[in-house]
Tab-separated table of C-alpha atoms (C1' of nucleotides) in Angstrom:
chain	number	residue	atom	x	y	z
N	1	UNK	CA	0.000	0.000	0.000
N	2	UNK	CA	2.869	2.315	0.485
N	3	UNK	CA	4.618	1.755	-2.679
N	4	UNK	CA	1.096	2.479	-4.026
N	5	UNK	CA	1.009	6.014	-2.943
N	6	UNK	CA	4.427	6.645	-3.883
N	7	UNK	CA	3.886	5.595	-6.972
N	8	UNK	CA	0.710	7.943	-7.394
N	9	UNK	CA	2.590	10.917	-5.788
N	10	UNK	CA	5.039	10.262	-8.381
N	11	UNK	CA	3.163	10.016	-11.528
N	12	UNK	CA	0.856	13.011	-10.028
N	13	UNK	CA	4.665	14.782	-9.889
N	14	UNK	CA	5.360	14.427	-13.786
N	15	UNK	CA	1.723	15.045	-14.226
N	16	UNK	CA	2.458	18.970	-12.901
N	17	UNK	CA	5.423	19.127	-14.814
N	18	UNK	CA	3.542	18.091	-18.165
N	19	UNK	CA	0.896	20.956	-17.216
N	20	UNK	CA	3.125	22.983	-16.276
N	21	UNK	CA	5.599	22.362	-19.191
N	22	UNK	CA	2.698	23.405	-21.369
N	23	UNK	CA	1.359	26.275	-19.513
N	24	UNK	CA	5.160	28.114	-19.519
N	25	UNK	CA	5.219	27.881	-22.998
N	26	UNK	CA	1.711	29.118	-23.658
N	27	UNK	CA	2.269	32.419	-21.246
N	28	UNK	CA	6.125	31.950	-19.782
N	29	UNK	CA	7.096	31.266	-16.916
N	30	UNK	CA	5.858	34.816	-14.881
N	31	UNK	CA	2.531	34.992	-16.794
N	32	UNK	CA	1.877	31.206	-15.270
N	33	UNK	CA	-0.218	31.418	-11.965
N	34	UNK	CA	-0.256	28.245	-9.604
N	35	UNK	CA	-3.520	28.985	-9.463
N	36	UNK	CA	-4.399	28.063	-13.092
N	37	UNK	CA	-1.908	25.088	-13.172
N	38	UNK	CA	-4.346	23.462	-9.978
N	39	UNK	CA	-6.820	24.020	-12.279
N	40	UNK	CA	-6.053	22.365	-14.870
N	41	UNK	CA	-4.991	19.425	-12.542
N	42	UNK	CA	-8.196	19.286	-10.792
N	43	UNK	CA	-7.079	20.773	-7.910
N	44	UNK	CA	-7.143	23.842	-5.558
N	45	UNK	CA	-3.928	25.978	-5.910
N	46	UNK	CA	-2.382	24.893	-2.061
N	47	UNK	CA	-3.162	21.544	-2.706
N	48	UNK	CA	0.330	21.341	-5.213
N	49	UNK	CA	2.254	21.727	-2.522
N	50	UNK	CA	2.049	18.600	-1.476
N	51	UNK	CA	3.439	17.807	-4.132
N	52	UNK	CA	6.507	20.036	-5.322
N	53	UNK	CA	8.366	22.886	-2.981
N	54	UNK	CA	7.050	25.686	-5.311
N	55	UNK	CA	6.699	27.134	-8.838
N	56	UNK	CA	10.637	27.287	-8.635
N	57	UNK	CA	11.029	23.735	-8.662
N	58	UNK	CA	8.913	23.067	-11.873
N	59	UNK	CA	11.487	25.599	-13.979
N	60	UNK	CA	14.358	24.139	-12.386
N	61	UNK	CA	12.979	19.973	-13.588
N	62	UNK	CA	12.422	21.498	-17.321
N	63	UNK	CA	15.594	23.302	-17.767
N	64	UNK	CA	18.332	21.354	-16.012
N	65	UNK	CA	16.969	17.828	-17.579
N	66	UNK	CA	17.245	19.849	-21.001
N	67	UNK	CA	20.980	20.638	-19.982
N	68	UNK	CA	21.487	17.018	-19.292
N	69	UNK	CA	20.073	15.739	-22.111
N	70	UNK	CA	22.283	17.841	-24.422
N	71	UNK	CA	25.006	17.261	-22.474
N	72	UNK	CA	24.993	13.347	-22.827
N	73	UNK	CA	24.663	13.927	-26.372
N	74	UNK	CA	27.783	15.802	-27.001
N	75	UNK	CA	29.546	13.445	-24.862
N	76	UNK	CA	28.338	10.662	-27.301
N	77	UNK	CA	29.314	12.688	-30.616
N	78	UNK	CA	32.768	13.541	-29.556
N	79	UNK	CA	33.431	10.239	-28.675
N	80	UNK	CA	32.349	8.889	-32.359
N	81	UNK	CA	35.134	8.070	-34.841
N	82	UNK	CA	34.140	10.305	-37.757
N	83	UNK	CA	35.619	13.401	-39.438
N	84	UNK	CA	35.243	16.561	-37.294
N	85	UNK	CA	32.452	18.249	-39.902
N	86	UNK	CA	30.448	15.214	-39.638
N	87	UNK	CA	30.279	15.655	-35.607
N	88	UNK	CA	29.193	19.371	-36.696
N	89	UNK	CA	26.859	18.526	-38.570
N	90	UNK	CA	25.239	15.377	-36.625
N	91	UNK	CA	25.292	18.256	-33.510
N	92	UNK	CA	23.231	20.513	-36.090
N	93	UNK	CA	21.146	17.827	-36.930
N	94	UNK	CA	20.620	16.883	-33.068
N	95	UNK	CA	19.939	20.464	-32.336
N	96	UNK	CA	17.192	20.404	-34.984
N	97	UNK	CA	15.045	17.838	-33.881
N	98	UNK	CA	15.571	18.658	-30.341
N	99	UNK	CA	13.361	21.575	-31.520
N	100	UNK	CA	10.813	19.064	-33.204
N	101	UNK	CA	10.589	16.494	-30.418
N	102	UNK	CA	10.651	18.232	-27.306
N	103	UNK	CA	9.588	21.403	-28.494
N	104	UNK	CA	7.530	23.165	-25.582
N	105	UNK	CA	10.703	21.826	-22.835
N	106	UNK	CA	13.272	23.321	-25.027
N	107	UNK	CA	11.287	26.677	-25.726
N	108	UNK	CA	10.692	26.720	-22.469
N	109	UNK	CA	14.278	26.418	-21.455
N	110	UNK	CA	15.163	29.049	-24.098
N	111	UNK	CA	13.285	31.804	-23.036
N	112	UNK	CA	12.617	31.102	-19.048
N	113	UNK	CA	15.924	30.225	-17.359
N	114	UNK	CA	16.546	33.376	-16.903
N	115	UNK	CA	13.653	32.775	-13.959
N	116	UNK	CA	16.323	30.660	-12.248
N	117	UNK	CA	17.318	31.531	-8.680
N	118	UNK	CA	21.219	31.806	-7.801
N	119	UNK	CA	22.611	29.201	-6.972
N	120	UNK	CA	20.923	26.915	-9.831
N	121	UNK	CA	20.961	30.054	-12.269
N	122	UNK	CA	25.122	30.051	-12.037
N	123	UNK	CA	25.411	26.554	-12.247
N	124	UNK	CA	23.446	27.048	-15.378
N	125	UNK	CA	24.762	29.352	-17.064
N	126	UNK	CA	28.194	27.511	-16.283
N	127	UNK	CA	26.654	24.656	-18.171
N	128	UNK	CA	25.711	26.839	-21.127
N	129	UNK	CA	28.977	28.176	-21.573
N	130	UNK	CA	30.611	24.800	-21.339
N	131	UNK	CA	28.521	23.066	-24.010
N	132	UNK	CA	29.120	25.956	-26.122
N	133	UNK	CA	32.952	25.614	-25.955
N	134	UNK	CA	32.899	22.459	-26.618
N	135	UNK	CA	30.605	23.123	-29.515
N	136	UNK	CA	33.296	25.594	-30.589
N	137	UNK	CA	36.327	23.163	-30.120
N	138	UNK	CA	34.457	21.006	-32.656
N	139	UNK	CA	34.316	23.547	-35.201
N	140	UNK	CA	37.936	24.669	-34.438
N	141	UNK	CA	39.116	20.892	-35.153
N	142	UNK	CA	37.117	21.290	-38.534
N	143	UNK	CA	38.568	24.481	-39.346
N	144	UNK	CA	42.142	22.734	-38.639
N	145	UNK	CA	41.158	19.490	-40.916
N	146	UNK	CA	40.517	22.395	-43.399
N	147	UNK	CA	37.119	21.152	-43.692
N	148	UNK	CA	35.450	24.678	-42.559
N	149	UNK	CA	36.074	28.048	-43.861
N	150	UNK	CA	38.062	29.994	-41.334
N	151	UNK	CA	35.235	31.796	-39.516
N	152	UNK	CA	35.632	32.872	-35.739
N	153	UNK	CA	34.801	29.681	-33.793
N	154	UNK	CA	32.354	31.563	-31.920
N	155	UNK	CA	30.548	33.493	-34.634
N	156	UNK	CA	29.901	29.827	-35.887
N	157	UNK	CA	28.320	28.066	-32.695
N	158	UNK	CA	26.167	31.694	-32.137
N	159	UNK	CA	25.082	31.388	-35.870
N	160	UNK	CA	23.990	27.409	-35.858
N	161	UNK	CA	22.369	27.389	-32.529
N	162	UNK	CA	19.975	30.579	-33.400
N	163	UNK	CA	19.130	29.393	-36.288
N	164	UNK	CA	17.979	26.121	-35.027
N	165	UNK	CA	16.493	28.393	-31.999
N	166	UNK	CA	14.099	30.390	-34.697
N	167	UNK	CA	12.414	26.440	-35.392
N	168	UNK	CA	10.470	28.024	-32.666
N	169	UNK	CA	8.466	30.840	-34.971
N	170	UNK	CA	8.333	28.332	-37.743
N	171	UNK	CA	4.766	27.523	-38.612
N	172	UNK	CA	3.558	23.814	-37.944
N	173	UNK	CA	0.707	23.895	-40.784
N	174	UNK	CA	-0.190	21.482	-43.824
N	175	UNK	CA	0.229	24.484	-46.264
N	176	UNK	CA	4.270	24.905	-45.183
N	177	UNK	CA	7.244	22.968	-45.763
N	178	UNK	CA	7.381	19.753	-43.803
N	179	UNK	CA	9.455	19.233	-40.800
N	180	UNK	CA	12.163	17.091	-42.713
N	181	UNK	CA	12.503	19.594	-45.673
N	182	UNK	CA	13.045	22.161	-43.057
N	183	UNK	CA	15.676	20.418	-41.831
N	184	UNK	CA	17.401	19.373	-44.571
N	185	UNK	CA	16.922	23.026	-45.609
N	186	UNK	CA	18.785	24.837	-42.722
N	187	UNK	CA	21.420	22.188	-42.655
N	188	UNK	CA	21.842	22.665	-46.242
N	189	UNK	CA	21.704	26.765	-45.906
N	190	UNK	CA	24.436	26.636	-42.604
N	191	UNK	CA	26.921	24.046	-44.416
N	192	UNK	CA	26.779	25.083	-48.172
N	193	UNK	CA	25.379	28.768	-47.885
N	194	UNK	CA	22.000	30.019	-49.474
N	195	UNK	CA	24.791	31.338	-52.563
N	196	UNK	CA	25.018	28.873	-55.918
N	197	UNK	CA	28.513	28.192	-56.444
Q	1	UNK	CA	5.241	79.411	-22.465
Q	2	UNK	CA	2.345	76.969	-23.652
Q	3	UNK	CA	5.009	76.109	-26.404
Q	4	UNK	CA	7.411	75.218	-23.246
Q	5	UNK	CA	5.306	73.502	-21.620
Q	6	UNK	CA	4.522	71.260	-24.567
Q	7	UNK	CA	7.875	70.869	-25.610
Q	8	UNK	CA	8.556	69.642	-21.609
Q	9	UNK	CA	6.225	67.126	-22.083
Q	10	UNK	CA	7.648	65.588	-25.017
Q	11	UNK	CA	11.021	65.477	-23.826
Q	12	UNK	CA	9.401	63.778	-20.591
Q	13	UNK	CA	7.517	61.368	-22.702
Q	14	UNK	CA	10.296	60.251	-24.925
Q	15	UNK	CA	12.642	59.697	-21.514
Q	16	UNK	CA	9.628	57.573	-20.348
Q	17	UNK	CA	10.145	56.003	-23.534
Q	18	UNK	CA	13.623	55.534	-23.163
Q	19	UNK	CA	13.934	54.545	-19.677
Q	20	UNK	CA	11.336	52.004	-20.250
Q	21	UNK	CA	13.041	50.242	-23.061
Q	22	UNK	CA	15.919	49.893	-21.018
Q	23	UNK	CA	14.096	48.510	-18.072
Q	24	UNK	CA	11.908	46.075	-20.480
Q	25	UNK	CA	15.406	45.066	-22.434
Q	26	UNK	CA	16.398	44.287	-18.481
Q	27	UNK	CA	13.486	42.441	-16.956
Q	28	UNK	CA	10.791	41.777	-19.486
Q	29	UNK	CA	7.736	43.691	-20.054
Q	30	UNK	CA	5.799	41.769	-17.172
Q	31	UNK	CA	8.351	41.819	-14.691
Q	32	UNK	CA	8.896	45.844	-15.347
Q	33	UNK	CA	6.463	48.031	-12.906
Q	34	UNK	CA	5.306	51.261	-13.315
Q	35	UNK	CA	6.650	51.682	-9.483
Q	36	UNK	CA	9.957	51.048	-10.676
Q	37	UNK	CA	9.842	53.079	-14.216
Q	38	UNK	CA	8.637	55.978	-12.107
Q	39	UNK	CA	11.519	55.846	-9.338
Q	40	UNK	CA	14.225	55.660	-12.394
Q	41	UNK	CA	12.263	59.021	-13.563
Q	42	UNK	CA	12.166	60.146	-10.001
Q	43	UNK	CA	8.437	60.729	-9.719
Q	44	UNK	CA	5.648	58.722	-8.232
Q	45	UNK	CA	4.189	55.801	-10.339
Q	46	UNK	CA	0.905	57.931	-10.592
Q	47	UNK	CA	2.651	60.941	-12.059
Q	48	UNK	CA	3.297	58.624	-15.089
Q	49	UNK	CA	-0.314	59.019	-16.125
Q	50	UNK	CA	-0.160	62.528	-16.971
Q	51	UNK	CA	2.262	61.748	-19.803
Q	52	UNK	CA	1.248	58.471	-21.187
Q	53	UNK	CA	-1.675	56.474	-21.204
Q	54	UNK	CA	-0.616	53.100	-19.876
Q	55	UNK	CA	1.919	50.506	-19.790
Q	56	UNK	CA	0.535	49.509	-22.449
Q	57	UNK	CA	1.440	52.378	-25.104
Q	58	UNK	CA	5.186	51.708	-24.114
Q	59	UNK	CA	5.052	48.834	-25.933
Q	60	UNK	CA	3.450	49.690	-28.539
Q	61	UNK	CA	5.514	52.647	-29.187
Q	62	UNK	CA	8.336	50.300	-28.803
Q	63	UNK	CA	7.220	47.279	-31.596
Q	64	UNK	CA	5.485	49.820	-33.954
Q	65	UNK	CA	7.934	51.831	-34.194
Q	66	UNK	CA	10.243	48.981	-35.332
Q	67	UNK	CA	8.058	47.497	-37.562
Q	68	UNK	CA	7.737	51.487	-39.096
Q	69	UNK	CA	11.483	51.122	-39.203
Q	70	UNK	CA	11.631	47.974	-40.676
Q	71	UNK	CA	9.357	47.885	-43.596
Q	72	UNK	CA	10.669	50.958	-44.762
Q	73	UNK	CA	13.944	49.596	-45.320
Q	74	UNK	CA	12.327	46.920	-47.344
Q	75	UNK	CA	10.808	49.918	-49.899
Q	76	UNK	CA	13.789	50.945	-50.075
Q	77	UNK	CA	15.419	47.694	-50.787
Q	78	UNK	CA	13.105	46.628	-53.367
Q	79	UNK	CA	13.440	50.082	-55.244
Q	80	UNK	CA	17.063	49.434	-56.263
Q	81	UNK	CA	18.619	48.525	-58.913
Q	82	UNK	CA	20.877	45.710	-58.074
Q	83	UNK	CA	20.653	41.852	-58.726
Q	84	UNK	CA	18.681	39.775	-56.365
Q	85	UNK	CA	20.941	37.978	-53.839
Q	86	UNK	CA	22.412	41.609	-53.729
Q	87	UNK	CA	19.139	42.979	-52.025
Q	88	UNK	CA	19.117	39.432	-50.194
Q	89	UNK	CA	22.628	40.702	-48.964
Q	90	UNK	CA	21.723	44.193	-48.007
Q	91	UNK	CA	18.255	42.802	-46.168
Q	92	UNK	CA	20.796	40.303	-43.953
Q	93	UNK	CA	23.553	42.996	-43.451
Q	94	UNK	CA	20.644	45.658	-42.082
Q	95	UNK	CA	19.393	43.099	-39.192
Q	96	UNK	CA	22.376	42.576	-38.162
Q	97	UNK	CA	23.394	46.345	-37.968
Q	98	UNK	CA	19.872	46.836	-36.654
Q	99	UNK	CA	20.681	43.854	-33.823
Q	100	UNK	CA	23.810	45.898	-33.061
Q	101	UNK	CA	22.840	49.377	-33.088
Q	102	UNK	CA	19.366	49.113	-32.035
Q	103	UNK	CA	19.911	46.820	-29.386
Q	104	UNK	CA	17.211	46.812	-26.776
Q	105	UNK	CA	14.576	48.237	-28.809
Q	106	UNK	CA	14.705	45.407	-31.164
Q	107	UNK	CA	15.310	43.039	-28.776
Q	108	UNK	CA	11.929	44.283	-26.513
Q	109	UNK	CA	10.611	43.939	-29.802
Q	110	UNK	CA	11.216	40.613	-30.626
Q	111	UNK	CA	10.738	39.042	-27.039
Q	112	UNK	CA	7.480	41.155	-25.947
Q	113	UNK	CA	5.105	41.911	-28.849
Q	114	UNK	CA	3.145	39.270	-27.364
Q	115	UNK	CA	2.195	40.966	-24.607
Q	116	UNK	CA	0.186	43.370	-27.233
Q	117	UNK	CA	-3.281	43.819	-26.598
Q	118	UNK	CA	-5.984	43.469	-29.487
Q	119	UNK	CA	-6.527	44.669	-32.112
Q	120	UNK	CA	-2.938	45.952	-32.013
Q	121	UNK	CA	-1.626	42.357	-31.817
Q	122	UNK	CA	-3.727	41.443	-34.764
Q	123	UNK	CA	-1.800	44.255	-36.739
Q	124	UNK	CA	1.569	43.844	-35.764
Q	125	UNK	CA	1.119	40.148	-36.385
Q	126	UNK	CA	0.093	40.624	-39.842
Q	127	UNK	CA	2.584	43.844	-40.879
Q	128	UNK	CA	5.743	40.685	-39.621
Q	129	UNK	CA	3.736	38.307	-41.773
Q	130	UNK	CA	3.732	40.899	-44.222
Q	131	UNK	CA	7.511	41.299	-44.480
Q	132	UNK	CA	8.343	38.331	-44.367
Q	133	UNK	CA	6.649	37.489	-47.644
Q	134	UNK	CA	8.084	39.575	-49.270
Q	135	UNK	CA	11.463	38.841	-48.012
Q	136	UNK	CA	10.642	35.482	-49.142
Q	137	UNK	CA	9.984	37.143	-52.617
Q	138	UNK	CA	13.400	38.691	-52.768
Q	139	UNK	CA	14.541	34.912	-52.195
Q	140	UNK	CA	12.585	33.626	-54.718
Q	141	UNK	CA	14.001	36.481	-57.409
Q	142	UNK	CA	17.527	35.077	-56.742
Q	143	UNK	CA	16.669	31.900	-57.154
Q	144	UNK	CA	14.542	32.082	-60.241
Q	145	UNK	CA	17.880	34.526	-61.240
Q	146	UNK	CA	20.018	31.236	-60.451
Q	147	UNK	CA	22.161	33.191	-57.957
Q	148	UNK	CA	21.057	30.851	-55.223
Q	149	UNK	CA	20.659	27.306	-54.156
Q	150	UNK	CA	16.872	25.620	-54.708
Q	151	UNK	CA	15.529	25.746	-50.828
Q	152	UNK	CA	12.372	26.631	-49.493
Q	153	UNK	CA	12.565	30.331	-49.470
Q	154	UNK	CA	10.409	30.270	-46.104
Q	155	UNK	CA	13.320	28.354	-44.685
Q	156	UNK	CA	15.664	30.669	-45.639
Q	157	UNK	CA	13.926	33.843	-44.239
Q	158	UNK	CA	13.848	31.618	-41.018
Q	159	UNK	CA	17.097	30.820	-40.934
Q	160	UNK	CA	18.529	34.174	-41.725
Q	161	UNK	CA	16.036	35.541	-39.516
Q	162	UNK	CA	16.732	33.442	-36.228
Q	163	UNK	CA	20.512	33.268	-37.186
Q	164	UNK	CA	20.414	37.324	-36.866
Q	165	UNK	CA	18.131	37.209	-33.931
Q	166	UNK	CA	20.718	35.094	-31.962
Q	167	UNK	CA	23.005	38.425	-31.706
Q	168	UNK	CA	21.500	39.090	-28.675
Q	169	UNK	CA	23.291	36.098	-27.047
Q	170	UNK	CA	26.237	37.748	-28.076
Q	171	UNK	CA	28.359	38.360	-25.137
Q	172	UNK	CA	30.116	41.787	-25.893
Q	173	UNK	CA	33.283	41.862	-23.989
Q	174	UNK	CA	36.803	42.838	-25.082
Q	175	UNK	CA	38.174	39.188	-25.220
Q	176	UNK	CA	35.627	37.868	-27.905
Q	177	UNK	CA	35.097	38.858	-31.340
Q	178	UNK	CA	34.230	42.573	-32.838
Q	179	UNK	CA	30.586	43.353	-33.780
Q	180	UNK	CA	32.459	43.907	-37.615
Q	181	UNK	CA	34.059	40.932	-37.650
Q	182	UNK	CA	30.858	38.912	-36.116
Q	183	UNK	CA	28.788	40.154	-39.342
Q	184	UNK	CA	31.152	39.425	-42.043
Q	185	UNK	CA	31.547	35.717	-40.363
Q	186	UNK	CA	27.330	35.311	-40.259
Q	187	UNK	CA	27.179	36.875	-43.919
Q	188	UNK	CA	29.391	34.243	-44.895
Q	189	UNK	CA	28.368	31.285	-43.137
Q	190	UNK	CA	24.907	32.186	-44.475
Q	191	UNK	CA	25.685	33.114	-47.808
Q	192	UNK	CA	28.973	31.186	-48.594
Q	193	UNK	CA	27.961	28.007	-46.085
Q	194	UNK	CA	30.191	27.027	-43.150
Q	195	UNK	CA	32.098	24.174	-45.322
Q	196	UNK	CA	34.810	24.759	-47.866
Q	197	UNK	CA	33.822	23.833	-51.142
S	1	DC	C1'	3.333	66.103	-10.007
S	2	DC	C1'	1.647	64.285	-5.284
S	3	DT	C1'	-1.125	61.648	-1.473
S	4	DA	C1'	-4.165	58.304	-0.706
S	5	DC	C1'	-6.301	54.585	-2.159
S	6	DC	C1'	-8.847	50.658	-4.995
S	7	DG	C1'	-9.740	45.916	-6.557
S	8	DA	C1'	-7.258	42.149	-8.360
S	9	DT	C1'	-3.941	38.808	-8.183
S	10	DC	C1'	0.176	36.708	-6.820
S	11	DG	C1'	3.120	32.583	-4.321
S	12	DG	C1'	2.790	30.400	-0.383
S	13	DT	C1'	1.376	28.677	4.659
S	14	DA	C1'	-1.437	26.881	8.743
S	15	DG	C1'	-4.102	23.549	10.163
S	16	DG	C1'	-6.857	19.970	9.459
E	1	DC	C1'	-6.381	17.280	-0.866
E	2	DC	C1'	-9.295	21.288	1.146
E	3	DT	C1'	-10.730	25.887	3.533
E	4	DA	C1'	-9.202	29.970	5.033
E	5	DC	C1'	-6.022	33.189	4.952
E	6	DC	C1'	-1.410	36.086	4.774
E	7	DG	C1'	1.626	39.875	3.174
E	8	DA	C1'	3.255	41.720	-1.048
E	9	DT	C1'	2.675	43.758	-5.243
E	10	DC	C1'	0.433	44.991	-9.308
E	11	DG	C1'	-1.789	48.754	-12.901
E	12	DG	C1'	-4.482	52.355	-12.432
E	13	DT	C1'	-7.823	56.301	-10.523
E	14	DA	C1'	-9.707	60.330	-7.689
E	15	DG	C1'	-8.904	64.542	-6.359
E	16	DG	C1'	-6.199	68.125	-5.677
DNA sequence: CCTACCGATCGGTAGG
DNA sequence: CCTACCGATCGGTAGG
């Protein structure tokens, strides 16, 4: 009977989160009232206490399991045995459908860590900065390989990742381009450049 | 002395104005009170109301008057005389100067239109939609021209669009790359394409 | 441009 | 999981 309720406590955990996932992207993170995320669980507002220490907690799940996640993946693609622009451009690619997948987490992420309290909000940002060098070591080993132009390492990493970013304003209807020509669109745009040869 | 006491007013409105961009550029249109504004004007938050409206015109003064800004540059664009991916090139080259010289304006701009109320949402929505197409035109004439590669012209406005946008993560310290140097790199990678042919 | 104030709403707690 | 409630803060108004 215990491991029932702890079970339902936990499943009634990652059902806030989904809510409230949703909600911060809908209105951000501020905009968001407790009160409307208990209602849409059912509940009264004091009642999700019970459940989580506060509205800090919920930003704090979304963002820092983003970090993690992209984290683990650029500790997978530097360890892959391939040419240094092929790591480039399976990071573009990863970055891509990061946006298509988990869309509302990563938004989310984007726009409200700035909501972050010290200390998580400095451990964060450490993070960022991290994954970006590394991000920019990749391109630098390219660059060396001579199998990328010689742009600032830096320019390159702030170029690709808001690009991918602006998959955000892109609009999901039947009368656009499909999510795979997008793709193969932007990767084709940052690699070869919109110019014929 | 009616005439100086009008031209008093202005000045006070337009350092409303400016004070509030900076504060909105800082904390976000929600998170900005009109407490706060008025102690960086040294007045009391009521005193506002004898020179604007609301919180609400701030904004708008803020994202209309880009938008103003904006599709005016495209008239002028699409009134030279100079091959497509030439105007494509000019277009790319003015967001980025815009990004760099018009800093938190654009930037308020870009993060807190949605906080517009009706039907000025409505417009603004539809004067972005607006220039968009026919930035995507402007692709579409260099492509037709042969001057560049067969994509989705939608994509491409997104790309160069979000690439551009990502400026503002641009950390603008003495140790990393010049705002020059930045938009010759993003021309290029956009234009040319990151790998060497 | 100020004092005084309004109704609304916020995140969160006490106690059951 | 609820009722009842707290102190804080918000945008804005009345009246001078």
């Amino acid at each position: 009977m215990g491991k029932t309720v702890a079970l339902k406590t936990s499943n009634r955990k990652e059902q806030i989160l989904e809510i409230a996932t949703r909600l911060f992207h809908e209105k951000g993170y501020n905009a968001t009232s407790m009160r409307h995320l208990a209602e849409q669980m059912g509940m009264e507002a004091a009642s999700l206490y019970n459940h989580i220490s506060g509205k800090d907690e919920l930003l704090q799940q979304i963002c820092f399991g983003m970090a993690t996640h992209y984290n683990g993946h650029m500790e997978t693609v530097e360890n892959e045995i391939i040419r240094p622009i092929e790591r480039v451009e399976k990071l573009v690619r990863f970055h891509i459908e990061m946006m298509l997948t988990h869309f509302e987490e990563v938004y989310v992420t984007n726009r409200d860590w700035k909501h972050l309290k010290e200390p998580l909000l400095g451990n964060f940002l450490q993070q960022r900065k991290a994954y970006e060098k590394r991000f920019a070591q990749l391109i630098q080993q390219a660059i060396d390989a001579g199998e990328i132009k010689e742009v600032h390492p830096h320019a390159a990493v702030l170029t690709i990742l808001s690009a991918v970013r602006g998959i955000e304003f892109w609009q999901r209807n039947p009368r656009n381009i499909s999510a795979p020509q997008l793709e193969e669109d932007m990767v084709r745009i940052l690699l070869q450049g919109l110019q014929k040869a």
